Tab-separated table of C-alpha atoms in Angstrom:
chain	number	residue	atom	x	y	z
Q	1	UNK	CA	-83.754	-8.273	-31.816
Q	2	UNK	CA	-83.753	-9.699	-28.282
Q	3	UNK	CA	-80.366	-10.850	-26.995
Q	4	UNK	CA	-81.809	-14.288	-26.215
Q	5	UNK	CA	-82.762	-14.715	-29.907
Q	6	UNK	CA	-79.224	-14.188	-31.221
Q	7	UNK	CA	-77.691	-17.212	-32.958
Q	8	UNK	CA	-75.550	-19.230	-30.545
Q	9	UNK	CA	-74.254	-22.757	-30.086
Q	10	UNK	CA	-74.921	-22.470	-26.362
Q	11	UNK	CA	-78.714	-22.569	-26.239
Q	12	UNK	CA	-79.368	-18.842	-25.863
Q	13	UNK	CA	-77.964	-15.621	-27.336
Q	14	UNK	CA	-75.358	-13.861	-25.212
Q	15	UNK	CA	-72.947	-10.916	-25.069
Q	16	UNK	CA	-70.231	-12.722	-26.995
Q	17	UNK	CA	-69.308	-13.344	-30.618
Q	18	UNK	CA	-72.849	-13.846	-31.928
Q	19	UNK	CA	-73.815	-10.382	-30.679
Q	20	UNK	CA	-70.770	-8.830	-32.359
Q	21	UNK	CA	-71.629	-10.690	-35.551
Q	22	UNK	CA	-75.124	-9.203	-35.400
Q	23	UNK	CA	-73.661	-5.699	-34.996
Q	24	UNK	CA	-71.473	-6.367	-38.048
Q	25	UNK	CA	-74.622	-7.414	-39.928
Q	26	UNK	CA	-76.385	-4.181	-38.900
Q	27	UNK	CA	-73.424	-2.115	-40.058
Q	28	UNK	CA	-73.351	-3.923	-43.400
Q	29	UNK	CA	-77.109	-3.304	-43.679
Q	30	UNK	CA	-76.665	0.447	-43.148
Q	31	UNK	CA	-78.580	0.448	-39.863
Q	32	UNK	CA	-77.893	2.729	-36.905
Q	33	UNK	CA	-80.098	1.461	-34.046
Q	34	UNK	CA	-80.442	-1.932	-32.371
Q	35	UNK	CA	-83.491	-2.204	-30.118
Q	36	UNK	CA	-83.457	-4.947	-27.491
Q	37	UNK	CA	-85.704	-6.235	-24.714
Q	38	UNK	CA	-84.769	-5.804	-21.027
Q	39	UNK	CA	-81.455	-7.480	-20.114
Q	40	UNK	CA	-82.678	-8.516	-16.673
Q	41	UNK	CA	-82.586	-11.852	-14.916
Q	42	UNK	CA	-86.006	-13.384	-15.470
Q	43	UNK	CA	-88.263	-15.274	-13.088
Q	44	UNK	CA	-91.224	-17.608	-13.626
Q	45	UNK	CA	-92.345	-17.662	-17.259
Q	46	UNK	CA	-88.962	-16.293	-18.416
Q	47	UNK	CA	-90.443	-12.886	-19.208
Q	48	UNK	CA	-87.985	-9.960	-19.190
Q	49	UNK	CA	-90.940	-7.896	-17.936
Q	50	UNK	CA	-91.103	-9.923	-14.726
Q	51	UNK	CA	-87.648	-9.865	-13.190
Q	52	UNK	CA	-86.175	-10.850	-9.860
Q	53	UNK	CA	-84.345	-7.495	-9.991
Q	54	UNK	CA	-85.129	-4.572	-12.286
Q	55	UNK	CA	-81.477	-3.481	-12.500
Q	56	UNK	CA	-79.869	-6.908	-12.878
Q	57	UNK	CA	-78.244	-8.577	-15.869
Q	58	UNK	CA	-79.344	-12.047	-16.922
Q	59	UNK	CA	-76.490	-14.431	-15.990
Q	60	UNK	CA	-77.418	-16.563	-19.022
Q	61	UNK	CA	-76.177	-13.697	-21.221
Q	62	UNK	CA	-72.619	-14.228	-19.958
Q	63	UNK	CA	-70.759	-15.721	-22.908
Q	64	UNK	CA	-69.233	-19.201	-22.442
Q	65	UNK	CA	-66.765	-18.283	-25.233
Q	66	UNK	CA	-65.567	-15.231	-23.293
Q	67	UNK	CA	-65.193	-17.315	-20.124
Q	68	UNK	CA	-63.108	-19.765	-22.182
Q	69	UNK	CA	-60.926	-16.954	-23.551
Q	70	UNK	CA	-60.340	-15.643	-20.021
Q	71	UNK	CA	-59.280	-19.071	-18.770
Q	72	UNK	CA	-62.299	-19.257	-16.450
Q	73	UNK	CA	-63.793	-22.264	-18.251
Q	74	UNK	CA	-62.407	-25.228	-20.188
Q	75	UNK	CA	-63.421	-26.255	-23.704
Q	76	UNK	CA	-64.904	-29.453	-22.332
Q	77	UNK	CA	-67.086	-27.434	-19.939
Q	78	UNK	CA	-68.291	-24.967	-22.571
Q	79	UNK	CA	-68.897	-27.778	-25.082
Q	80	UNK	CA	-71.155	-29.416	-22.488
Q	81	UNK	CA	-73.367	-26.281	-22.665
Q	82	UNK	CA	-73.925	-26.586	-26.416
Q	83	UNK	CA	-77.378	-27.447	-27.715
Q	84	UNK	CA	-79.403	-27.098	-30.887
Q	85	UNK	CA	-82.963	-26.010	-31.649
Q	86	UNK	CA	-84.948	-22.884	-32.459
Q	87	UNK	CA	-86.397	-22.427	-28.960
Q	88	UNK	CA	-84.468	-21.658	-25.772
Q	89	UNK	CA	-84.665	-24.619	-23.373
Q	90	UNK	CA	-84.598	-22.800	-20.036
Q	91	UNK	CA	-84.622	-26.084	-18.092
Q	92	UNK	CA	-81.450	-27.185	-19.876
Q	93	UNK	CA	-79.840	-23.776	-19.274
Q	94	UNK	CA	-80.596	-23.988	-15.571
Q	95	UNK	CA	-78.920	-27.391	-15.379
Q	96	UNK	CA	-75.707	-26.405	-17.208
Q	97	UNK	CA	-75.140	-22.654	-16.961
Q	98	UNK	CA	-75.147	-22.096	-13.203
Q	99	UNK	CA	-72.632	-24.953	-12.696
Q	100	UNK	CA	-70.477	-23.415	-15.468
Q	101	UNK	CA	-70.601	-19.997	-13.791
Q	102	UNK	CA	-69.773	-21.557	-10.414
Q	103	UNK	CA	-66.693	-23.206	-11.952
Q	104	UNK	CA	-65.704	-19.916	-13.594
Q	105	UNK	CA	-66.003	-18.151	-10.246
Q	106	UNK	CA	-63.859	-20.815	-8.543
Q	107	UNK	CA	-61.024	-19.890	-10.948
Q	108	UNK	CA	-61.608	-16.142	-10.810
Q	109	UNK	CA	-59.159	-13.934	-8.893
Q	110	UNK	CA	-61.299	-12.771	-5.944
Q	111	UNK	CA	-58.719	-10.051	-5.224
Q	112	UNK	CA	-59.035	-8.535	-8.699
Q	113	UNK	CA	-58.914	-4.762	-8.150
Q	114	UNK	CA	-61.883	-4.047	-10.420
Q	115	UNK	CA	-63.976	-6.714	-8.705
Q	116	UNK	CA	-63.136	-5.342	-5.253
Q	117	UNK	CA	-64.095	-1.855	-6.448
Q	118	UNK	CA	-67.335	-3.261	-7.895
Q	119	UNK	CA	-68.228	-4.912	-4.583
Q	120	UNK	CA	-67.334	-1.806	-2.611
Q	121	UNK	CA	-69.774	0.254	-4.694
Q	122	UNK	CA	-72.572	-1.859	-3.197
Q	123	UNK	CA	-74.660	-1.592	-6.371
Q	124	UNK	CA	-75.459	-5.297	-6.505
Q	125	UNK	CA	-75.069	-6.218	-2.841
Q	126	UNK	CA	-78.811	-6.482	-2.178
Q	127	UNK	CA	-79.248	-8.503	-5.359
Q	128	UNK	CA	-76.490	-10.936	-4.294
Q	129	UNK	CA	-77.897	-11.204	-0.765
Q	130	UNK	CA	-81.415	-11.773	-2.119
Q	131	UNK	CA	-80.294	-14.527	-4.520
Q	132	UNK	CA	-78.280	-16.234	-1.786
Q	133	UNK	CA	-81.220	-16.095	0.635
Q	134	UNK	CA	-83.572	-17.405	-2.046
Q	135	UNK	CA	-81.408	-20.475	-2.671
Q	136	UNK	CA	-80.810	-21.004	1.057
Q	137	UNK	CA	-84.589	-20.911	1.652
Q	138	UNK	CA	-85.283	-23.517	-1.029
Q	139	UNK	CA	-86.422	-20.946	-3.595
Q	140	UNK	CA	-89.169	-19.480	-1.381
Q	141	UNK	CA	-90.625	-16.063	-2.220
Q	142	UNK	CA	-88.947	-13.400	-0.071
Q	143	UNK	CA	-92.231	-12.645	1.714
Q	144	UNK	CA	-92.216	-16.282	2.928
Q	145	UNK	CA	-88.757	-15.992	4.491
Q	146	UNK	CA	-88.125	-15.841	8.224
Q	147	UNK	CA	-89.138	-12.428	9.549
Q	148	UNK	CA	-85.554	-11.416	10.309
Q	149	UNK	CA	-84.662	-11.796	6.618
Q	150	UNK	CA	-88.010	-10.760	5.211
Q	151	UNK	CA	-87.960	-7.461	7.123
Q	152	UNK	CA	-84.240	-6.949	6.526
Q	153	UNK	CA	-82.952	-7.013	10.088
Q	154	UNK	CA	-79.379	-5.724	9.698
Q	155	UNK	CA	-77.780	-7.988	12.294
Q	156	UNK	CA	-79.458	-11.057	10.809
Q	157	UNK	CA	-78.413	-10.128	7.257
Q	158	UNK	CA	-74.833	-9.459	8.375
Q	159	UNK	CA	-74.730	-12.861	10.093
Q	160	UNK	CA	-76.162	-14.563	7.004
Q	161	UNK	CA	-73.542	-12.859	4.816
Q	162	UNK	CA	-70.786	-14.051	7.134
Q	163	UNK	CA	-72.038	-17.643	6.833
Q	164	UNK	CA	-72.645	-17.478	3.060
Q	165	UNK	CA	-69.882	-15.075	1.997
Q	166	UNK	CA	-68.743	-17.174	-0.966
Q	167	UNK	CA	-72.303	-17.569	-2.275
Q	168	UNK	CA	-72.918	-13.804	-1.980
Q	169	UNK	CA	-69.637	-13.140	-3.788
Q	170	UNK	CA	-70.655	-15.590	-6.530
Q	171	UNK	CA	-73.841	-13.658	-7.289
Q	172	UNK	CA	-71.843	-10.412	-7.255
Q	173	UNK	CA	-69.464	-12.046	-9.745
Q	174	UNK	CA	-72.322	-12.880	-12.151
Q	175	UNK	CA	-73.288	-9.212	-12.299
Q	176	UNK	CA	-69.666	-8.034	-12.494
Q	177	UNK	CA	-68.912	-10.311	-15.443
Q	178	UNK	CA	-72.223	-9.649	-17.224
Q	179	UNK	CA	-71.831	-5.879	-16.854
Q	180	UNK	CA	-68.265	-5.938	-18.170
Q	181	UNK	CA	-69.328	-8.008	-21.171
Q	182	UNK	CA	-72.372	-5.789	-21.802
Q	183	UNK	CA	-70.424	-2.525	-21.838
Q	184	UNK	CA	-67.713	-4.042	-24.044
Q	185	UNK	CA	-70.484	-5.043	-26.465
Q	186	UNK	CA	-72.161	-1.635	-26.286
Q	187	UNK	CA	-68.797	0.044	-26.966
Q	188	UNK	CA	-68.368	-2.236	-29.982
Q	189	UNK	CA	-71.811	-1.257	-31.248
Q	190	UNK	CA	-71.207	2.461	-30.716
Q	191	UNK	CA	-67.783	2.326	-32.397
Q	192	UNK	CA	-69.513	0.808	-35.436
Q	193	UNK	CA	-72.132	3.543	-35.589
Q	194	UNK	CA	-74.880	1.538	-33.872
Q	195	UNK	CA	-76.866	3.005	-30.963
Q	196	UNK	CA	-78.473	0.605	-28.497
Q	197	UNK	CA	-82.128	1.141	-27.632
Q	198	UNK	CA	-83.144	-0.455	-24.322
Q	199	UNK	CA	-86.489	-1.122	-22.664
Q	200	UNK	CA	-87.741	-0.159	-19.201
Q	201	UNK	CA	-90.667	-2.181	-17.769
Q	202	UNK	CA	-93.035	0.056	-15.795
Q	203	UNK	CA	-93.741	-2.338	-12.938
Q	204	UNK	CA	-91.646	-4.584	-10.709
Q	205	UNK	CA	-92.442	-8.188	-9.804
Q	206	UNK	CA	-93.756	-8.760	-6.288
Q	207	UNK	CA	-91.062	-11.349	-5.525
Q	208	UNK	CA	-88.119	-9.121	-6.402
Q	209	UNK	CA	-85.135	-7.329	-4.972
Q	210	UNK	CA	-86.901	-4.041	-5.788
Q	211	UNK	CA	-89.826	-4.733	-3.467
Q	212	UNK	CA	-87.663	-6.364	-0.786
Q	213	UNK	CA	-85.313	-3.375	-0.524
Q	214	UNK	CA	-87.962	-0.636	-1.076
Q	215	UNK	CA	-91.288	-1.953	0.311
Q	216	UNK	CA	-92.500	1.503	1.354
Q	217	UNK	CA	-92.830	2.765	-2.224
Q	218	UNK	CA	-95.391	0.057	-3.079
Q	219	UNK	CA	-98.948	-0.340	-1.794
Q	220	UNK	CA	-98.328	-3.324	0.484
Q	221	UNK	CA	-99.788	-4.731	3.680
Q	222	UNK	CA	-97.599	-5.303	6.734
Q	223	UNK	CA	-96.824	-8.868	5.656
Q	224	UNK	CA	-95.790	-7.596	2.166
Q	225	UNK	CA	-98.829	-8.948	0.358
Q	226	UNK	CA	-100.075	-6.241	-2.026
Q	227	UNK	CA	-103.103	-4.132	-1.165
Q	228	UNK	CA	-103.584	-3.393	-4.870
Q	229	UNK	CA	-102.175	-4.918	-8.032
Q	230	UNK	CA	-101.738	-3.661	-11.588
Q	231	UNK	CA	-103.786	-4.504	-14.645
Q	232	UNK	CA	-106.031	-2.995	-17.297
Q	233	UNK	CA	-109.863	-2.919	-17.344
Q	234	UNK	CA	-112.132	-4.926	-19.658
Q	235	UNK	CA	-112.096	-3.837	-23.285
Q	236	UNK	CA	-112.950	-5.083	-26.771
Q	237	UNK	CA	-110.143	-7.661	-26.601
Q	238	UNK	CA	-110.752	-8.990	-23.069
Q	239	UNK	CA	-114.106	-9.027	-21.278
Q	240	UNK	CA	-112.411	-9.649	-17.916
Q	241	UNK	CA	-109.608	-7.144	-18.440
Q	242	UNK	CA	-106.006	-8.139	-17.736
Q	243	UNK	CA	-104.810	-8.875	-14.220
Q	244	UNK	CA	-101.009	-8.544	-14.172
Q	245	UNK	CA	-100.540	-8.946	-10.426
Q	246	UNK	CA	-97.600	-6.540	-9.998
Q	247	UNK	CA	-97.703	-4.349	-6.876
Q	248	UNK	CA	-98.512	-0.727	-7.738
Q	249	UNK	CA	-96.524	2.311	-6.648
Q	250	UNK	CA	-97.443	4.553	-3.719
Q	251	UNK	CA	-96.792	7.996	-5.159
Q	252	UNK	CA	-97.523	9.749	-1.836
Q	253	UNK	CA	-94.386	8.041	-0.513
Q	254	UNK	CA	-92.369	8.511	-3.737
Q	255	UNK	CA	-93.036	12.264	-3.666
Q	256	UNK	CA	-91.429	12.697	-0.254
Q	257	UNK	CA	-87.848	12.398	-1.522
Q	258	UNK	CA	-88.435	13.967	-4.931
Q	259	UNK	CA	-89.105	10.612	-6.680
Q	260	UNK	CA	-85.522	9.515	-6.027
Q	261	UNK	CA	-86.243	5.845	-6.836
Q	262	UNK	CA	-87.641	6.739	-10.261
Q	263	UNK	CA	-84.984	9.303	-11.176
Q	264	UNK	CA	-82.165	6.967	-10.161
Q	265	UNK	CA	-83.723	4.109	-12.105
Q	266	UNK	CA	-84.009	6.081	-15.335
Q	267	UNK	CA	-80.534	7.621	-14.973
Q	268	UNK	CA	-79.078	4.127	-14.424
Q	269	UNK	CA	-80.782	2.756	-17.549
Q	270	UNK	CA	-79.559	5.666	-19.662
Q	271	UNK	CA	-76.004	4.759	-18.682
Q	272	UNK	CA	-76.600	1.238	-19.994
Q	273	UNK	CA	-78.307	2.285	-23.226
Q	274	UNK	CA	-78.252	5.146	-25.718
Q	275	UNK	CA	-82.064	5.328	-25.701
Q	276	UNK	CA	-84.761	3.735	-23.575
Q	277	UNK	CA	-88.428	2.974	-24.141
Q	278	UNK	CA	-90.733	3.276	-21.121
Q	279	UNK	CA	-93.127	0.345	-21.317
Q	280	UNK	CA	-96.832	1.008	-20.506
Q	281	UNK	CA	-96.186	4.761	-20.465
Q	282	UNK	CA	-99.848	5.477	-19.839
Q	283	UNK	CA	-99.273	4.162	-16.281
Q	284	UNK	CA	-97.246	7.304	-15.545
Q	285	UNK	CA	-100.312	9.474	-16.179
Q	286	UNK	CA	-102.946	7.239	-14.582
Q	287	UNK	CA	-102.712	3.576	-13.639
Q	288	UNK	CA	-105.390	0.967	-13.089
Q	289	UNK	CA	-105.323	-0.817	-9.736
Q	290	UNK	CA	-107.318	-3.862	-8.673
Q	291	UNK	CA	-107.837	-5.163	-5.120
Q	292	UNK	CA	-105.397	-7.975	-4.317
Q	293	UNK	CA	-107.089	-11.366	-4.551
Q	294	UNK	CA	-109.593	-10.351	-7.220
Q	295	UNK	CA	-110.294	-13.051	-9.816
Q	296	UNK	CA	-110.163	-10.617	-12.723
Q	297	UNK	CA	-109.684	-6.929	-13.509
Q	298	UNK	CA	-113.367	-5.993	-13.777
Q	299	UNK	CA	-113.435	-4.213	-10.428
Q	300	UNK	CA	-110.698	-1.627	-10.188
Q	301	UNK	CA	-110.058	2.083	-10.379
Q	302	UNK	CA	-107.866	4.543	-12.190
Q	303	UNK	CA	-105.404	6.445	-9.986
Q	304	UNK	CA	-103.782	9.725	-11.055
Q	305	UNK	CA	-99.992	9.981	-10.944
Q	306	UNK	CA	-98.422	13.368	-10.011
Q	307	UNK	CA	-96.823	13.235	-13.447
Q	308	UNK	CA	-95.869	16.928	-13.754
Q	309	UNK	CA	-93.765	16.694	-10.588
Q	310	UNK	CA	-92.418	13.263	-11.496
Q	311	UNK	CA	-91.161	14.266	-14.945
Q	312	UNK	CA	-89.817	17.587	-13.690
Q	313	UNK	CA	-87.667	15.564	-11.279
Q	314	UNK	CA	-86.629	13.100	-14.006
Q	315	UNK	CA	-85.644	15.854	-16.431
Q	316	UNK	CA	-83.471	17.548	-13.817
Q	317	UNK	CA	-81.322	14.426	-13.915
Q	318	UNK	CA	-81.498	13.204	-17.546
Q	319	UNK	CA	-82.285	14.464	-21.027
Q	320	UNK	CA	-85.765	13.574	-22.223
Q	321	UNK	CA	-84.487	13.428	-25.801
Q	322	UNK	CA	-83.247	9.873	-25.185
Q	323	UNK	CA	-86.598	8.550	-23.917
Q	324	UNK	CA	-89.390	7.023	-26.029
Q	325	UNK	CA	-92.910	6.317	-24.752
Q	326	UNK	CA	-94.799	3.078	-25.350
Q	327	UNK	CA	-98.170	4.784	-25.773
Q	328	UNK	CA	-100.186	1.780	-26.945
Q	329	UNK	CA	-103.414	0.442	-25.444
Q	330	UNK	CA	-106.008	2.651	-23.742
Q	331	UNK	CA	-104.878	6.163	-24.585
Q	332	UNK	CA	-106.857	9.193	-23.435
Q	333	UNK	CA	-106.382	12.958	-23.346
Q	334	UNK	CA	-104.282	12.720	-20.184
Q	335	UNK	CA	-101.704	10.492	-21.869
Q	336	UNK	CA	-101.699	12.630	-25.014
Q	337	UNK	CA	-101.144	15.739	-22.894
Q	338	UNK	CA	-98.308	14.060	-20.981
Q	339	UNK	CA	-96.638	13.060	-24.256
Q	340	UNK	CA	-96.871	16.646	-25.446
Q	341	UNK	CA	-95.418	18.003	-22.174
Q	342	UNK	CA	-92.502	15.560	-22.080
Q	343	UNK	CA	-91.850	15.832	-25.819
Q	344	UNK	CA	-91.273	12.071	-25.983
Q	345	UNK	CA	-91.766	10.255	-29.257
Q	346	UNK	CA	-94.671	7.790	-29.245
Q	347	UNK	CA	-95.027	4.480	-31.094
Q	348	UNK	CA	-96.862	3.740	-34.346
Q	349	UNK	CA	-97.556	0.098	-35.291
Q	350	UNK	CA	-98.172	-0.757	-38.950
Q	351	UNK	CA	-99.891	-4.049	-38.069
Q	352	UNK	CA	-102.644	-1.873	-36.515
Q	353	UNK	CA	-102.842	0.518	-39.471
Q	354	UNK	CA	-104.710	-1.283	-42.216
Q	355	UNK	CA	-108.079	-2.106	-40.635
Q	356	UNK	CA	-110.287	-0.207	-43.084
Q	357	UNK	CA	-110.484	3.012	-41.020
Q	358	UNK	CA	-109.397	5.960	-43.154
Q	359	UNK	CA	-108.582	8.129	-40.115
Q	360	UNK	CA	-106.403	5.452	-38.446
Q	361	UNK	CA	-103.460	7.289	-36.842
Q	362	UNK	CA	-101.146	4.348	-37.537
Q	363	UNK	CA	-101.464	4.669	-41.321
Q	364	UNK	CA	-97.951	5.411	-42.641
Q	365	UNK	CA	-99.106	8.599	-44.380
Q	366	UNK	CA	-100.506	9.921	-41.062
Q	367	UNK	CA	-97.451	9.166	-38.916
Q	368	UNK	CA	-95.761	12.294	-37.580
Q	369	UNK	CA	-92.053	13.020	-37.351
Q	370	UNK	CA	-91.714	12.746	-33.555
Q	371	UNK	CA	-92.574	9.033	-33.597
Q	372	UNK	CA	-91.000	5.616	-33.693
Q	373	UNK	CA	-92.661	3.437	-36.325
Q	374	UNK	CA	-92.688	-0.381	-36.118
Q	375	UNK	CA	-94.083	-3.112	-38.314
Q	376	UNK	CA	-94.984	-4.815	-35.004
Q	377	UNK	CA	-93.683	-5.227	-31.450
Q	378	UNK	CA	-92.544	-8.241	-29.426
Q	379	UNK	CA	-96.204	-8.778	-28.429
Q	380	UNK	CA	-97.462	-8.987	-32.029
Q	381	UNK	CA	-97.411	-11.896	-34.415
Q	382	UNK	CA	-94.875	-11.642	-37.218
Q	383	UNK	CA	-96.048	-9.921	-40.403
Q	384	UNK	CA	-96.040	-13.222	-42.280
Q	385	UNK	CA	-97.744	-14.993	-39.376
Q	386	UNK	CA	-100.488	-12.384	-39.045
Q	387	UNK	CA	-101.202	-12.200	-42.763
Q	388	UNK	CA	-101.189	-15.981	-43.187
Q	389	UNK	CA	-103.814	-16.432	-40.438
Q	390	UNK	CA	-105.942	-13.323	-41.134
Q	391	UNK	CA	-109.623	-13.742	-41.959
Q	392	UNK	CA	-110.739	-12.876	-45.465
Q	393	UNK	CA	-112.280	-9.651	-44.136
Q	394	UNK	CA	-109.084	-8.567	-42.333
Q	395	UNK	CA	-106.872	-9.611	-45.252
Q	396	UNK	CA	-108.992	-7.603	-47.722
Q	397	UNK	CA	-108.858	-4.534	-45.464
Q	398	UNK	CA	-105.090	-4.974	-45.164
Q	399	UNK	CA	-104.591	-5.277	-48.925
Q	400	UNK	CA	-106.818	-2.285	-49.616
Q	401	UNK	CA	-105.081	-0.148	-46.971
Q	402	UNK	CA	-101.571	-1.049	-48.091
Q	403	UNK	CA	-102.433	-0.320	-51.726
Q	404	UNK	CA	-103.870	3.057	-50.774
Q	405	UNK	CA	-100.751	3.967	-48.780
Q	406	UNK	CA	-98.569	2.890	-51.708
Q	407	UNK	CA	-100.555	5.275	-53.897
Q	408	UNK	CA	-100.203	8.140	-51.372
Q	409	UNK	CA	-96.411	7.697	-51.347
Q	410	UNK	CA	-96.372	7.418	-55.161
Q	411	UNK	CA	-94.614	4.045	-55.010
Q	412	UNK	CA	-94.809	1.215	-57.493
Q	413	UNK	CA	-95.041	-1.938	-55.367
Q	414	UNK	CA	-96.936	-5.218	-55.732
Q	415	UNK	CA	-99.216	-5.885	-52.743
Q	416	UNK	CA	-101.332	-8.975	-53.144
Q	417	UNK	CA	-99.565	-12.067	-51.818
Q	418	UNK	CA	-98.516	-12.459	-48.175
Q	419	UNK	CA	-94.831	-11.964	-49.119
Q	420	UNK	CA	-95.590	-8.863	-51.199
Q	421	UNK	CA	-97.691	-7.327	-48.410
Q	422	UNK	CA	-94.924	-7.930	-45.855
Q	423	UNK	CA	-92.350	-6.322	-48.167
Q	424	UNK	CA	-94.656	-3.375	-48.847
Q	425	UNK	CA	-95.230	-2.806	-45.108
Q	426	UNK	CA	-91.497	-2.623	-44.492
Q	427	UNK	CA	-90.950	-0.206	-47.352
Q	428	UNK	CA	-93.854	1.995	-46.187
Q	429	UNK	CA	-92.247	2.115	-42.746
Q	430	UNK	CA	-88.996	3.333	-44.286
Q	431	UNK	CA	-90.946	5.886	-46.356
Q	432	UNK	CA	-92.998	7.397	-43.500
Q	433	UNK	CA	-92.025	10.584	-41.626
Q	434	UNK	CA	-91.204	8.919	-38.294
Q	435	UNK	CA	-87.763	9.894	-36.972
Q	436	UNK	CA	-87.006	6.231	-36.359
Q	437	UNK	CA	-88.261	3.046	-38.002
Q	438	UNK	CA	-87.715	-0.272	-36.224
Q	439	UNK	CA	-88.177	-3.604	-37.999
Q	440	UNK	CA	-88.184	-6.768	-35.871
Q	441	UNK	CA	-85.664	-9.224	-37.290
Q	442	UNK	CA	-88.378	-11.851	-37.691
Q	443	UNK	CA	-90.031	-9.478	-40.186
Q	444	UNK	CA	-86.775	-8.634	-41.966
Q	445	UNK	CA	-86.215	-12.367	-42.410
Q	446	UNK	CA	-89.875	-13.081	-43.321
Q	447	UNK	CA	-90.425	-15.590	-40.541
Q	448	UNK	CA	-93.800	-17.140	-39.765
Q	449	UNK	CA	-95.792	-17.227	-36.526
Q	450	UNK	CA	-93.489	-19.907	-35.059
Q	451	UNK	CA	-90.979	-17.054	-34.620
Q	452	UNK	CA	-93.368	-14.864	-32.650
Q	453	UNK	CA	-91.566	-13.547	-29.545
Q	454	UNK	CA	-94.534	-13.441	-27.133
Q	455	UNK	CA	-98.270	-14.075	-27.074
Q	456	UNK	CA	-99.661	-11.831	-24.272
Q	457	UNK	CA	-101.786	-13.505	-21.629
Q	458	UNK	CA	-100.309	-16.954	-22.258
Q	459	UNK	CA	-97.536	-19.070	-20.760
Q	460	UNK	CA	-96.079	-20.913	-23.748
Q	461	UNK	CA	-92.707	-22.614	-24.119
Q	462	UNK	CA	-92.122	-20.416	-27.161
Q	463	UNK	CA	-92.696	-17.124	-25.305
Q	464	UNK	CA	-89.410	-15.224	-24.757
Q	465	UNK	CA	-87.557	-18.196	-26.233
Q	466	UNK	CA	-87.437	-17.905	-30.030
Q	467	UNK	CA	-83.957	-18.295	-31.521
Q	468	UNK	CA	-82.629	-17.397	-34.958
Q	469	UNK	CA	-79.897	-19.227	-36.854
Q	470	UNK	CA	-76.653	-17.807	-38.182
Q	471	UNK	CA	-77.688	-18.866	-41.697
Q	472	UNK	CA	-80.741	-16.571	-41.479
Q	473	UNK	CA	-78.596	-13.441	-41.697
Q	474	UNK	CA	-77.976	-13.373	-45.414
Q	475	UNK	CA	-76.190	-10.770	-47.524
Q	476	UNK	CA	-79.418	-10.443	-49.478
Q	477	UNK	CA	-81.443	-9.362	-46.419
Q	478	UNK	CA	-78.686	-6.935	-45.377
Q	479	UNK	CA	-78.650	-5.418	-48.867
Q	480	UNK	CA	-82.441	-4.931	-48.819
Q	481	UNK	CA	-82.180	-2.940	-45.586
Q	482	UNK	CA	-79.209	-0.988	-46.913
Q	483	UNK	CA	-81.028	-0.101	-50.148
Q	484	UNK	CA	-84.169	1.005	-48.285
Q	485	UNK	CA	-82.095	3.174	-45.918
Q	486	UNK	CA	-80.368	4.800	-48.874
Q	487	UNK	CA	-83.576	5.276	-50.873
Q	488	UNK	CA	-85.409	6.985	-47.975
Q	489	UNK	CA	-82.394	8.836	-46.578
Q	490	UNK	CA	-82.430	6.993	-43.243
Q	491	UNK	CA	-78.968	6.862	-41.683
């Protein structure tokens, strides 16, 4: 359940009351894990996998209600931010939320001891400087800034800070307030028996704080244009491959200080969350790089990561037991070996299971204990959406496969209509051996394709924008989850 999808009167889910209400729902439903998407501030396309800063919090997740309670906003101001609809209107948010946050900051005690301590830590100083420079430059990419700012000349940055001190402090305030609200919410979840499962994108966006402050760890030219960019080669689904455009890491540089950037990043995320999923895990065994400027991903090469050394460094700092690998896509022996060495649980997707292949590793009866099972991920259609649009061939394979799995588990379930198949998939997920079973809320609530979170390779208004309504979270749906958890001894 992404935070942005939480029910809210204010146009987007946030860290306030609606999130607490969702935790109460999970507790009532007998659930113990809430998986979310990255909490970061998003850039173009609103994707949480393309952030202006990999360690930031999205300022839109700051709760207007909490600002009101703290006396940092008036009811008239928060009411002005209210809007209806089932899709986040990011244009509307931009027009009302930043002004609201600016007003909140104008009333905030700048000498607050905790805020001064937060600023002194320097954790978000580069973020605040970057955001201030971006607005001062008219929203230019950092690699288009004047050289003195682009190349981080200390005297020039100090002078800029002196001239824009209030603006820099404002962006620090957004992270201070968001972090306080996040940890209060996480504490609420934990105190109610709910662990929070976060997500770690593998790559950083080119126009980001990460690249600006650490250019040497990426394969960049002197003017900060990438030499190589990330993607995946052509396959059955895409004859041109996928060209993501993110700069790729330079592991020869990362090795020199014992992979400090990576180990710090993972340690930081494990302070924010109880568990994390590493997205595109295969990219930590080998990654596919394409020359910058290429029209597609046809011409590229696989590059080996010094993964043994990298994970040895990571595991000196954190416990691997709290890390899950997104091992989907092109998986080879190298990735399988890395999974075995790290001991991380991999992912099993039930939407991929019932394709007529009897040796399909995603079939619920073949799923192993050290796994996380899903009906689908944020990149899949909803169960109802997929089944409603499936061809007759795919639908027949799905029905046949589900019925066979029902027989293997000695269950007595109907599995013919779209609704029955969706219900059966969820129950088979509860019944399988996987240590953890995650059900997207759009599947719990039997939503159609209009509630799909993301369609990869597209820029749609609906992507990363779907919202659920308070009325969706019924006692009946909570009871179904509770009964399944009890029946299959999942706590």
